[in-house]
Short mmCIF file of C-alpha atoms in Angstrom, two decimals:
data_model
loop_
_atom_site.label_atom_id
_atom_site.label_comp_id
_atom_site.label_asym_id
_atom_site.label_seq_id
_atom_site.Cartn_x
_atom_site.Cartn_y
_atom_site.Cartn_z
CA UNK A 1 0.00 0.00 0.00
CA UNK A 2 1.04 3.64 -0.42
CA UNK A 3 1.87 5.23 2.92
CA UNK A 4 2.33 9.02 2.93
CA UNK A 5 4.29 8.85 6.19
CA UNK A 6 6.70 5.94 5.74
CA UNK A 7 6.98 6.62 2.03
CA UNK A 8 9.64 5.14 -0.22
CA UNK A 9 12.63 7.46 -0.41
CA UNK A 10 11.71 9.29 2.80
CA UNK A 11 13.52 9.11 6.13
CA UNK A 12 11.33 9.91 9.12
CA UNK A 13 12.61 10.85 12.58
CA UNK A 14 10.58 9.53 15.49
CA UNK A 15 10.71 9.25 19.25
CA UNK A 16 9.16 6.70 21.55
CA UNK A 17 7.88 6.70 25.11
CA UNK A 18 8.76 3.52 27.00
CA UNK A 19 5.42 1.82 27.58
CA UNK A 20 5.98 -1.59 29.16
CA UNK A 21 2.66 -2.42 30.83
CA UNK A 22 2.60 -5.70 32.77
CA UNK A 23 0.15 -6.34 35.58
CA UNK A 24 0.54 -9.70 37.32
CA UNK A 25 -2.30 -11.85 38.62
CA UNK A 26 -3.27 -11.74 42.27
CA UNK A 27 -0.79 -13.67 44.38
CA UNK A 28 2.14 -13.23 42.00
CA UNK A 29 5.56 -12.51 43.44
CA UNK A 30 5.98 -9.90 40.71
CA UNK A 31 4.84 -6.33 41.16
CA UNK A 32 3.16 -4.17 38.52
CA UNK A 33 5.43 -2.73 35.84
CA UNK A 34 3.70 0.26 34.27
CA UNK A 35 6.26 2.65 32.76
CA UNK A 36 3.72 5.38 32.04
CA UNK A 37 3.05 5.54 35.76
CA UNK A 38 6.60 4.94 36.98
CA UNK A 39 8.15 7.64 34.78
CA UNK A 40 5.47 10.19 35.59
CA UNK A 41 4.13 10.18 32.04
CA UNK A 42 0.57 9.74 33.27
CA UNK A 43 0.93 13.11 35.01
CA UNK A 44 3.10 14.84 32.39
CA UNK A 45 1.83 13.48 29.08
CA UNK A 46 1.05 16.89 27.58
CA UNK A 47 4.54 18.10 28.44
CA UNK A 48 6.03 14.93 26.97
CA UNK A 49 4.06 15.25 23.73
CA UNK A 50 4.98 18.95 23.48
CA UNK A 51 8.63 18.01 23.87
CA UNK A 52 8.38 15.44 21.08
CA UNK A 53 7.02 18.15 18.81
CA UNK A 54 9.64 20.68 19.90
CA UNK A 55 12.48 18.25 19.20
CA UNK A 56 11.41 18.01 15.56
CA UNK A 57 10.00 14.50 15.46
CA UNK A 58 7.03 14.14 13.13
CA UNK A 59 5.86 10.91 14.72
CA UNK A 60 6.27 8.74 17.79
CA UNK A 61 5.66 5.22 19.00
CA UNK A 62 3.16 5.07 21.82
CA UNK A 63 1.75 2.30 23.96
CA UNK A 64 -1.98 2.14 24.60
CA UNK A 65 -1.87 0.16 27.88
CA UNK A 66 -3.99 -2.81 26.83
CA UNK A 67 -4.23 -4.28 30.37
CA UNK A 68 -5.86 -1.06 31.59
CA UNK A 69 -8.13 -0.36 28.62
CA UNK A 70 -9.65 -3.80 27.94
CA UNK A 71 -11.43 -4.28 31.24
CA UNK A 72 -13.55 -7.32 30.30
CA UNK A 73 -14.63 -9.14 27.13
CA UNK A 74 -16.19 -6.51 24.89
CA UNK A 75 -15.65 -3.73 27.45
CA UNK A 76 -13.15 -0.88 27.00
CA UNK A 77 -12.16 2.30 28.79
CA UNK A 78 -11.07 4.69 26.05
CA UNK A 79 -11.35 8.02 27.87
CA UNK A 80 -7.67 8.53 28.66
CA UNK A 81 -6.55 7.43 25.19
CA UNK A 82 -9.17 9.64 23.55
CA UNK A 83 -7.77 12.70 25.29
CA UNK A 84 -4.12 11.89 24.66
CA UNK A 85 -4.42 10.85 21.03
CA UNK A 86 -6.63 13.81 20.21
CA UNK A 87 -3.98 16.17 21.61
CA UNK A 88 -1.05 14.44 19.92
CA UNK A 89 -2.66 14.13 16.50
CA UNK A 90 -5.18 16.95 16.17
CA UNK A 91 -3.48 19.63 18.27
CA UNK A 92 0.20 18.89 17.62
CA UNK A 93 -0.07 17.26 14.20
CA UNK A 94 2.04 14.23 15.13
CA UNK A 95 1.73 10.77 13.61
CA UNK A 96 1.23 8.09 16.24
CA UNK A 97 2.46 4.53 15.73
CA UNK A 98 0.26 2.74 18.24
CA UNK A 99 1.82 -0.09 20.22
CA UNK A 100 -1.15 -2.33 21.11
CA UNK A 101 0.63 -4.92 23.26
CA UNK A 102 3.85 -4.27 25.15
CA UNK A 103 4.55 -7.43 27.16
CA UNK A 104 1.35 -7.55 29.22
CA UNK A 105 -2.24 -8.75 28.89
CA UNK A 106 -5.42 -7.99 30.86
CA UNK A 107 -5.38 -9.82 34.18
CA UNK A 108 -8.72 -11.47 33.43
CA UNK A 109 -6.89 -13.56 30.81
CA UNK A 110 -5.83 -15.93 33.54
CA UNK A 111 -3.03 -17.60 31.58
CA UNK A 112 -1.98 -14.42 29.78
CA UNK A 113 -0.35 -15.22 26.41
CA UNK A 114 -0.94 -18.95 26.95
CA UNK A 115 -4.66 -18.52 27.61
CA UNK A 116 -6.93 -20.33 25.15
CA UNK A 117 -8.79 -17.05 24.67
CA UNK A 118 -5.69 -14.96 24.00
CA UNK A 119 -5.68 -14.77 20.19
CA UNK A 120 -9.37 -13.92 19.84
CA UNK A 121 -9.18 -11.48 22.76
CA UNK A 122 -6.22 -9.49 21.46
CA UNK A 123 -7.83 -9.46 18.01
CA UNK A 124 -11.03 -8.10 19.55
CA UNK A 125 -9.02 -5.28 21.10
CA UNK A 126 -7.08 -4.60 17.90
CA UNK A 127 -10.25 -4.38 15.85
CA UNK A 128 -11.97 -2.13 18.37
CA UNK A 129 -8.93 0.17 18.51
CA UNK A 130 -8.63 0.35 14.72
CA UNK A 131 -12.30 1.18 14.33
CA UNK A 132 -12.38 3.83 17.05
CA UNK A 133 -9.25 5.66 15.90
CA UNK A 134 -9.53 5.21 12.14
CA UNK A 135 -8.17 8.35 10.51
CA UNK A 136 -6.55 9.43 13.76
CA UNK A 137 -4.14 6.54 14.32
CA UNK A 138 -3.63 4.48 11.19
CA UNK A 139 -0.14 3.13 11.98
CA UNK A 140 -0.45 0.13 14.27
CA UNK A 141 1.97 -2.35 15.83
CA UNK A 142 -0.10 -5.40 16.90
CA UNK A 143 2.52 -6.58 19.42
CA UNK A 144 5.96 -5.29 20.32
CA UNK A 145 8.90 -7.71 20.16
CA UNK A 146 7.48 -11.25 20.04
CA UNK A 147 11.01 -12.56 20.66
CA UNK A 148 11.46 -10.65 23.92
CA UNK A 149 7.91 -11.43 25.03
CA UNK A 150 8.47 -15.16 24.54
CA UNK A 151 11.74 -15.01 26.48
CA UNK A 152 10.29 -13.22 29.51
CA UNK A 153 6.87 -14.88 29.51
CA UNK A 154 7.51 -18.35 28.13
CA UNK A 155 11.16 -19.32 28.55
CA UNK A 156 12.34 -17.81 31.84
CA UNK A 157 9.17 -17.31 33.87
CA UNK A 158 9.67 -13.62 34.62
CA UNK A 159 6.30 -12.21 33.49
CA UNK A 160 2.86 -13.85 33.16
CA UNK A 161 2.11 -16.61 32.37
CA UNK A 162 5.55 -17.37 33.87
CA UNK A 163 6.24 -20.48 31.82
CA UNK A 164 9.74 -21.89 31.62
CA UNK A 165 11.79 -23.97 29.24
CA UNK A 166 11.52 -24.37 25.48
CA UNK A 167 8.07 -25.95 25.74
CA UNK A 168 6.88 -22.76 27.41
CA UNK A 169 8.69 -20.61 24.84
CA UNK A 170 7.06 -22.51 22.00
CA UNK A 171 3.58 -22.27 23.52
CA UNK A 172 3.85 -18.51 24.03
CA UNK A 173 5.46 -17.90 20.63
CA UNK A 174 2.83 -19.80 18.66
CA UNK A 175 0.03 -18.11 20.62
CA UNK A 176 1.54 -14.66 20.04
CA UNK A 177 1.92 -15.25 16.32
CA UNK A 178 -1.66 -16.48 16.09
CA UNK A 179 -2.78 -13.37 17.96
CA UNK A 180 -0.85 -11.06 15.62
CA UNK A 181 -2.34 -12.73 12.56
CA UNK A 182 -5.87 -12.43 13.89
CA UNK A 183 -5.21 -8.84 15.00
CA UNK A 184 -4.01 -7.84 11.54
CA UNK A 185 -7.15 -9.33 10.03
CA UNK A 186 -9.39 -7.38 12.44
CA UNK A 187 -7.39 -4.18 11.97
CA UNK A 188 -7.64 -4.31 8.19
CA UNK A 189 -11.33 -5.13 8.39
CA UNK A 190 -11.98 -2.08 10.58
CA UNK A 191 -9.58 0.25 8.79
CA UNK A 192 -8.55 -0.58 5.20
CA UNK A 193 -6.06 2.31 5.33
CA UNK A 194 -4.20 0.87 8.31
CA UNK A 195 -0.43 0.51 8.07
CA UNK A 196 0.92 -2.53 9.92
CA UNK A 197 4.29 -1.81 11.54
CA UNK A 198 5.56 -5.12 12.88
CA UNK A 199 8.27 -4.54 15.51
CA UNK A 200 10.83 -7.17 16.49
CA UNK A 201 14.01 -7.27 18.54
CA UNK A 202 17.18 -7.93 16.60
CA UNK A 203 19.70 -10.59 17.58
CA UNK A 204 23.43 -10.67 16.98
CA UNK A 205 25.58 -13.47 18.38
CA UNK A 206 29.25 -14.43 18.24
CA UNK A 207 31.69 -16.65 20.11
CA UNK A 208 35.44 -16.57 20.53
CA UNK A 209 35.52 -20.35 21.00
CA UNK A 210 34.98 -22.26 17.73
CA UNK A 211 33.31 -25.01 19.75
CA UNK A 212 30.38 -22.64 20.32
CA UNK A 213 29.68 -21.86 16.67
CA UNK A 214 26.78 -24.33 16.66
CA UNK A 215 25.30 -22.51 19.67
CA UNK A 216 25.65 -19.20 17.81
CA UNK A 217 23.74 -20.60 14.81
CA UNK A 218 21.07 -22.07 17.10
CA UNK A 219 20.48 -18.79 18.97
CA UNK A 220 20.21 -16.84 15.73
CA UNK A 221 17.79 -19.37 14.23
CA UNK A 222 15.60 -19.27 17.34
CA UNK A 223 15.57 -15.47 17.21
CA UNK A 224 14.18 -15.52 13.67
CA UNK A 225 11.42 -18.04 14.37
CA UNK A 226 8.62 -15.68 15.55
CA UNK A 227 8.92 -13.55 12.42
CA UNK A 228 9.28 -16.55 10.13
CA UNK A 229 6.17 -18.09 11.67
CA UNK A 230 4.29 -14.84 11.10
CA UNK A 231 5.43 -14.68 7.49
CA UNK A 232 4.40 -18.30 6.84
CA UNK A 233 7.96 -19.51 6.27
CA UNK A 234 8.00 -22.40 8.73
CA UNK A 235 6.94 -24.97 6.16
CA UNK A 236 7.55 -28.73 6.38
CA UNK A 237 11.10 -28.33 5.08
CA UNK A 238 12.03 -25.53 7.51
CA UNK A 239 15.04 -26.64 9.61
CA UNK A 240 13.27 -25.71 12.87
CA UNK A 241 9.81 -27.07 12.08
CA UNK A 242 10.49 -30.33 13.90
CA UNK A 243 12.10 -28.45 16.78
CA UNK A 244 8.81 -26.65 17.39
CA UNK A 245 6.89 -29.92 17.19
CA UNK A 246 9.28 -31.53 19.65
CA UNK A 247 8.51 -28.71 22.08
CA UNK A 248 4.75 -28.93 21.87
CA UNK A 249 3.56 -27.19 18.70
CA UNK A 250 1.03 -29.23 16.73
CA UNK A 251 1.63 -30.02 13.09
CA UNK A 252 -1.86 -28.80 12.24
CA UNK A 253 -1.23 -25.41 13.87
CA UNK A 254 2.10 -24.99 12.12
CA UNK A 255 0.52 -25.95 8.81
CA UNK A 256 -2.26 -23.41 9.36
CA UNK A 257 0.33 -20.70 9.97
CA UNK A 258 1.75 -21.24 6.48
CA UNK A 259 -1.57 -20.26 4.88
CA UNK A 260 -3.34 -16.91 4.49
CA UNK A 261 -0.15 -15.08 5.39
CA UNK A 262 -0.77 -11.48 6.48
CA UNK A 263 0.87 -8.52 4.78
CA UNK A 264 3.39 -6.54 6.82
CA UNK A 265 3.71 -2.98 5.50
CA UNK A 266 6.76 -1.93 7.50
CA UNK A 267 9.20 -4.06 9.49
CA UNK A 268 10.45 -2.39 12.67
CA UNK A 269 13.94 -3.31 13.87
CA UNK A 270 15.04 -2.72 17.47
CA UNK A 271 18.79 -2.52 18.11
CA UNK A 272 20.83 -1.41 21.11
CA UNK A 273 24.60 -1.29 20.48
CA UNK A 274 25.52 -2.31 24.03
CA UNK A 275 22.72 -4.87 24.61
CA UNK A 276 21.77 -6.51 21.31
CA UNK A 277 25.17 -8.04 20.43
CA UNK A 278 26.00 -11.04 22.63
CA UNK A 279 29.13 -13.15 23.01
CA UNK A 280 28.49 -16.76 23.99
CA UNK A 281 30.81 -18.09 26.68
CA UNK A 282 30.96 -21.43 28.43
CA UNK A 283 30.60 -24.87 26.95
CA UNK A 284 28.50 -26.17 24.03
CA UNK A 285 24.85 -26.53 25.00
CA UNK A 286 25.27 -24.54 28.22
CA UNK A 287 26.74 -21.24 27.11
CA UNK A 288 25.77 -17.92 28.66
CA UNK A 289 25.23 -14.62 26.91
CA UNK A 290 27.47 -11.64 27.68
CA UNK A 291 26.79 -8.27 26.09
CA UNK A 292 29.28 -6.75 23.68
CA UNK A 293 29.16 -3.22 22.28
CA UNK A 294 29.54 -3.52 18.51
CA UNK A 295 28.39 0.01 17.77
CA UNK A 296 27.45 1.10 14.27
CA UNK A 297 29.07 -1.95 12.67
CA UNK A 298 26.63 -4.18 14.52
CA UNK A 299 23.69 -2.02 13.49
CA UNK A 300 24.75 -2.12 9.85
CA UNK A 301 25.07 -5.91 9.97
CA UNK A 302 21.58 -6.25 11.45
CA UNK A 303 19.93 -3.86 8.98
CA UNK A 304 21.55 -5.40 5.93
CA UNK A 305 20.72 -8.92 7.11
CA UNK A 306 17.05 -8.04 7.66
CA UNK A 307 16.78 -6.34 4.28
CA UNK A 308 18.36 -9.34 2.57
CA UNK A 309 16.23 -11.95 4.33
CA UNK A 310 12.82 -10.33 4.21
CA UNK A 311 12.84 -7.65 1.50
CA UNK A 312 10.47 -5.41 3.44
CA UNK A 313 10.78 -1.65 4.01
CA UNK A 314 12.25 -1.17 7.46
CA UNK A 315 12.24 1.42 10.20
CA UNK A 316 14.56 1.47 13.17
CA UNK A 317 11.85 1.42 15.81
CA UNK A 318 14.13 1.44 18.85
CA UNK A 319 17.71 2.40 19.49
CA UNK A 320 19.61 4.14 22.28
CA UNK A 321 22.46 3.47 24.67
CA UNK A 322 22.80 3.68 28.44
CA UNK A 323 25.43 6.09 29.68
CA UNK A 324 26.37 9.71 30.12
CA UNK A 325 24.81 12.47 28.03
CA UNK A 326 27.93 12.48 25.86
CA UNK A 327 27.74 8.73 25.26
CA UNK A 328 24.09 8.99 24.26
CA UNK A 329 24.82 11.94 22.00
CA UNK A 330 27.71 10.11 20.36
CA UNK A 331 25.58 7.03 19.63
CA UNK A 332 22.77 9.12 18.23
CA UNK A 333 25.18 10.86 15.87
CA UNK A 334 26.90 7.62 14.81
CA UNK A 335 23.69 5.67 14.24
CA UNK A 336 21.97 8.55 12.44
CA UNK A 337 24.96 8.96 10.14
CA UNK A 338 24.87 5.27 9.29
CA UNK A 339 21.15 5.32 8.57
CA UNK A 340 21.51 8.34 6.29
CA UNK A 341 24.38 6.66 4.45
CA UNK A 342 22.50 3.38 3.96
CA UNK A 343 19.36 5.22 2.92
CA UNK A 344 21.30 7.25 0.35
CA UNK A 345 22.86 4.03 -0.96
CA UNK A 346 19.43 2.64 -1.76
CA UNK A 347 18.68 0.55 1.34
CA UNK A 348 14.94 0.74 1.98
CA UNK A 349 15.17 2.30 5.44
CA UNK A 350 12.31 4.72 6.05
CA UNK A 351 12.65 5.87 9.61
CA UNK A 352 14.77 6.20 12.75
CA UNK A 353 13.35 6.10 16.27
CA UNK A 354 15.25 7.05 19.40
CA UNK A 355 13.73 4.99 22.19
CA UNK A 356 13.07 6.06 24.81
CA UNK A 357 12.38 9.79 24.91
CA UNK A 358 12.60 9.58 28.71
CA UNK A 359 14.80 7.70 31.12
CA UNK A 360 12.77 4.73 32.33
CA UNK A 361 12.56 2.30 35.24
CA UNK A 362 14.54 -0.92 34.94
CA UNK A 363 12.43 -4.05 34.62
CA UNK A 364 14.09 -5.53 37.70
CA UNK A 365 12.04 -3.06 39.76
CA UNK A 366 8.98 -5.31 39.56
CA UNK A 367 10.98 -8.37 40.61
CA UNK A 368 12.51 -7.12 43.82
CA UNK A 369 15.69 -5.89 42.17
CA UNK A 370 16.89 -9.24 40.78
CA UNK A 371 18.35 -9.32 37.30
CA UNK A 372 15.61 -10.44 34.91
CA UNK A 373 17.57 -10.30 31.65
CA UNK A 374 18.77 -13.33 29.72
CA UNK A 375 22.27 -11.84 29.49
CA UNK A 376 24.93 -10.50 31.81
CA UNK A 377 26.58 -7.16 31.17
CA UNK A 378 30.09 -6.93 29.84
CA UNK A 379 32.02 -5.65 32.90
CA UNK A 380 33.97 -3.25 30.68
CA UNK A 381 30.69 -1.52 29.85
CA UNK A 382 29.45 -0.99 33.42
CA UNK A 383 28.55 2.58 34.36
CA UNK A 384 29.64 4.41 37.49
CA UNK A 385 26.81 4.28 40.01
CA UNK A 386 26.23 8.02 39.95
CA UNK A 387 25.59 7.90 36.20
CA UNK A 388 22.93 5.24 36.28
CA UNK A 389 21.10 5.89 39.55
CA UNK A 390 20.09 8.83 41.72
CA UNK A 391 22.97 8.84 44.17
CA UNK A 392 21.19 10.92 46.80
CA UNK A 393 17.64 9.70 46.28
CA UNK A 394 15.49 8.32 49.06
CA UNK A 395 12.78 7.33 46.58
CA UNK A 396 12.79 3.60 45.88
CA UNK A 397 11.52 3.87 42.30
CA UNK A 398 14.16 6.39 41.22
CA UNK A 399 16.93 3.99 42.27
CA UNK A 400 15.99 1.89 39.23
CA UNK A 401 16.08 4.57 36.52
CA UNK A 402 17.97 3.67 33.34
CA UNK A 403 19.84 6.56 31.70
CA UNK A 404 18.82 5.88 28.10
CA UNK A 405 16.54 8.80 27.29
CA UNK A 406 17.43 11.96 25.40
CA UNK A 407 15.36 13.62 28.11
CA UNK A 408 16.47 12.93 31.67
CA UNK A 409 14.07 12.35 34.53
CA UNK A 410 16.08 14.34 37.04
CA UNK A 411 14.44 13.59 40.37
CA UNK A 412 11.79 11.53 42.09
CA UNK A 413 9.20 14.17 41.12
CA UNK A 414 9.72 13.26 37.45
CA UNK A 415 11.18 16.62 36.40
CA UNK A 416 12.23 16.51 32.75
CA UNK A 417 15.44 18.00 31.36
CA UNK A 418 16.82 17.80 27.83
CA UNK A 419 20.24 16.22 27.40
CA UNK A 420 22.82 17.17 24.78
CA UNK A 421 21.55 14.17 22.81
CA UNK A 422 18.20 15.93 22.49
CA UNK A 423 19.88 18.78 20.61
CA UNK A 424 21.54 16.30 18.28
CA UNK A 425 18.22 14.58 17.61
CA UNK A 426 16.64 17.93 16.77
CA UNK A 427 19.47 18.68 14.34
CA UNK A 428 18.96 15.33 12.62
CA UNK A 429 15.20 15.75 12.43
CA UNK A 430 15.51 19.21 10.91
CA UNK A 431 18.34 18.38 8.51
CA UNK A 432 17.69 18.71 4.80
CA UNK A 433 20.10 18.59 1.85
CA UNK A 434 19.19 22.21 1.11
CA UNK A 435 20.79 23.45 4.32
CA UNK A 436 24.25 22.62 3.02
CA UNK A 437 25.12 20.26 5.85
CA UNK A 438 27.11 17.45 4.27
CA UNK A 439 28.35 15.71 7.42
CA UNK A 440 26.34 12.66 6.34
CA UNK A 441 26.23 11.09 2.90
#
């Protein structure tokens, strides 16, 4: 379809507001993880939207808090979204890329992503959203990062339904893919002008020990499976078809997922230079993942690989780095330069999103402070404590802030302050060839 926003030959500059929204069932050891509340966005949303506009972005990714809106089957509370989307779109003139599901489901889906009702329920929500906001929000992401969702919810038992092992991963992954397919169908039925922006985490693995090369190939193949299932590529001759069957997927379900394949209009790629690349260490079959900063070279590898494999127009839907203002500014400049260069060389890259606009609360907050990631940080990349936490804060929440935004949350009262990276983003967003700036090809 022809999209006037993510148009061929264009390069859009977007921001995103971290919107993880996970509410656990009663009795869970996990606490609620609602970034809109934790970062003060619920109280400062007008200010945040105004800042997005002032920084030169013409669009932004925004979560719609499914667990809070879809209160029961067929019942929705739209009031807050109505007010916010009306202001963003009609008052400020911004394009919203709506993020329908960001890691959490309504609590009345008792088994969350593994619930028998999940696919039809999320599709009901997607269709209702698309119908209500047709002409206001036409760019829709049915579910953010299936790969990350399956890891946290199905493999490692961190978030509901708290399944573990590869059987759990397979159950959640297949359910998610089914839900995305049904959501796309409902979205297109309610809004034929809808643009589907499918967003997935990227994966980049390496190993210094040749004995771990098979593990590297396995991790990369697993990382591609959610998207390949969605695109109907896991046919009988797919090398991981039997792997899924061995871990609980039915042949009939996998066969069904090869038919009536939905159309993805834009493929969103999420890449963090200090988190996405992983080195495998240990022994074959029991290696652990350690982060490795591969900078712009890693981003280029990921983008070129995705373009080659899938042939879809792509948008960088998340990138940033944790560190000082100068480190964030440097990464923004490096990554933006690369994207401009690739775009000018003919790579079909249509947008760049710095995510998040604001510093956000680490996911370990909801789990009593324990590390919930599937990787360990490269010790050489650790930040001094005063750069990643409020050194003098007595507020428990602020102790968990991650310094990844181009706007800092400077105290426990959620005061916002632009960083030097914000100025660089504004320069990129306002850059045109006519201004004579040739720092980027």
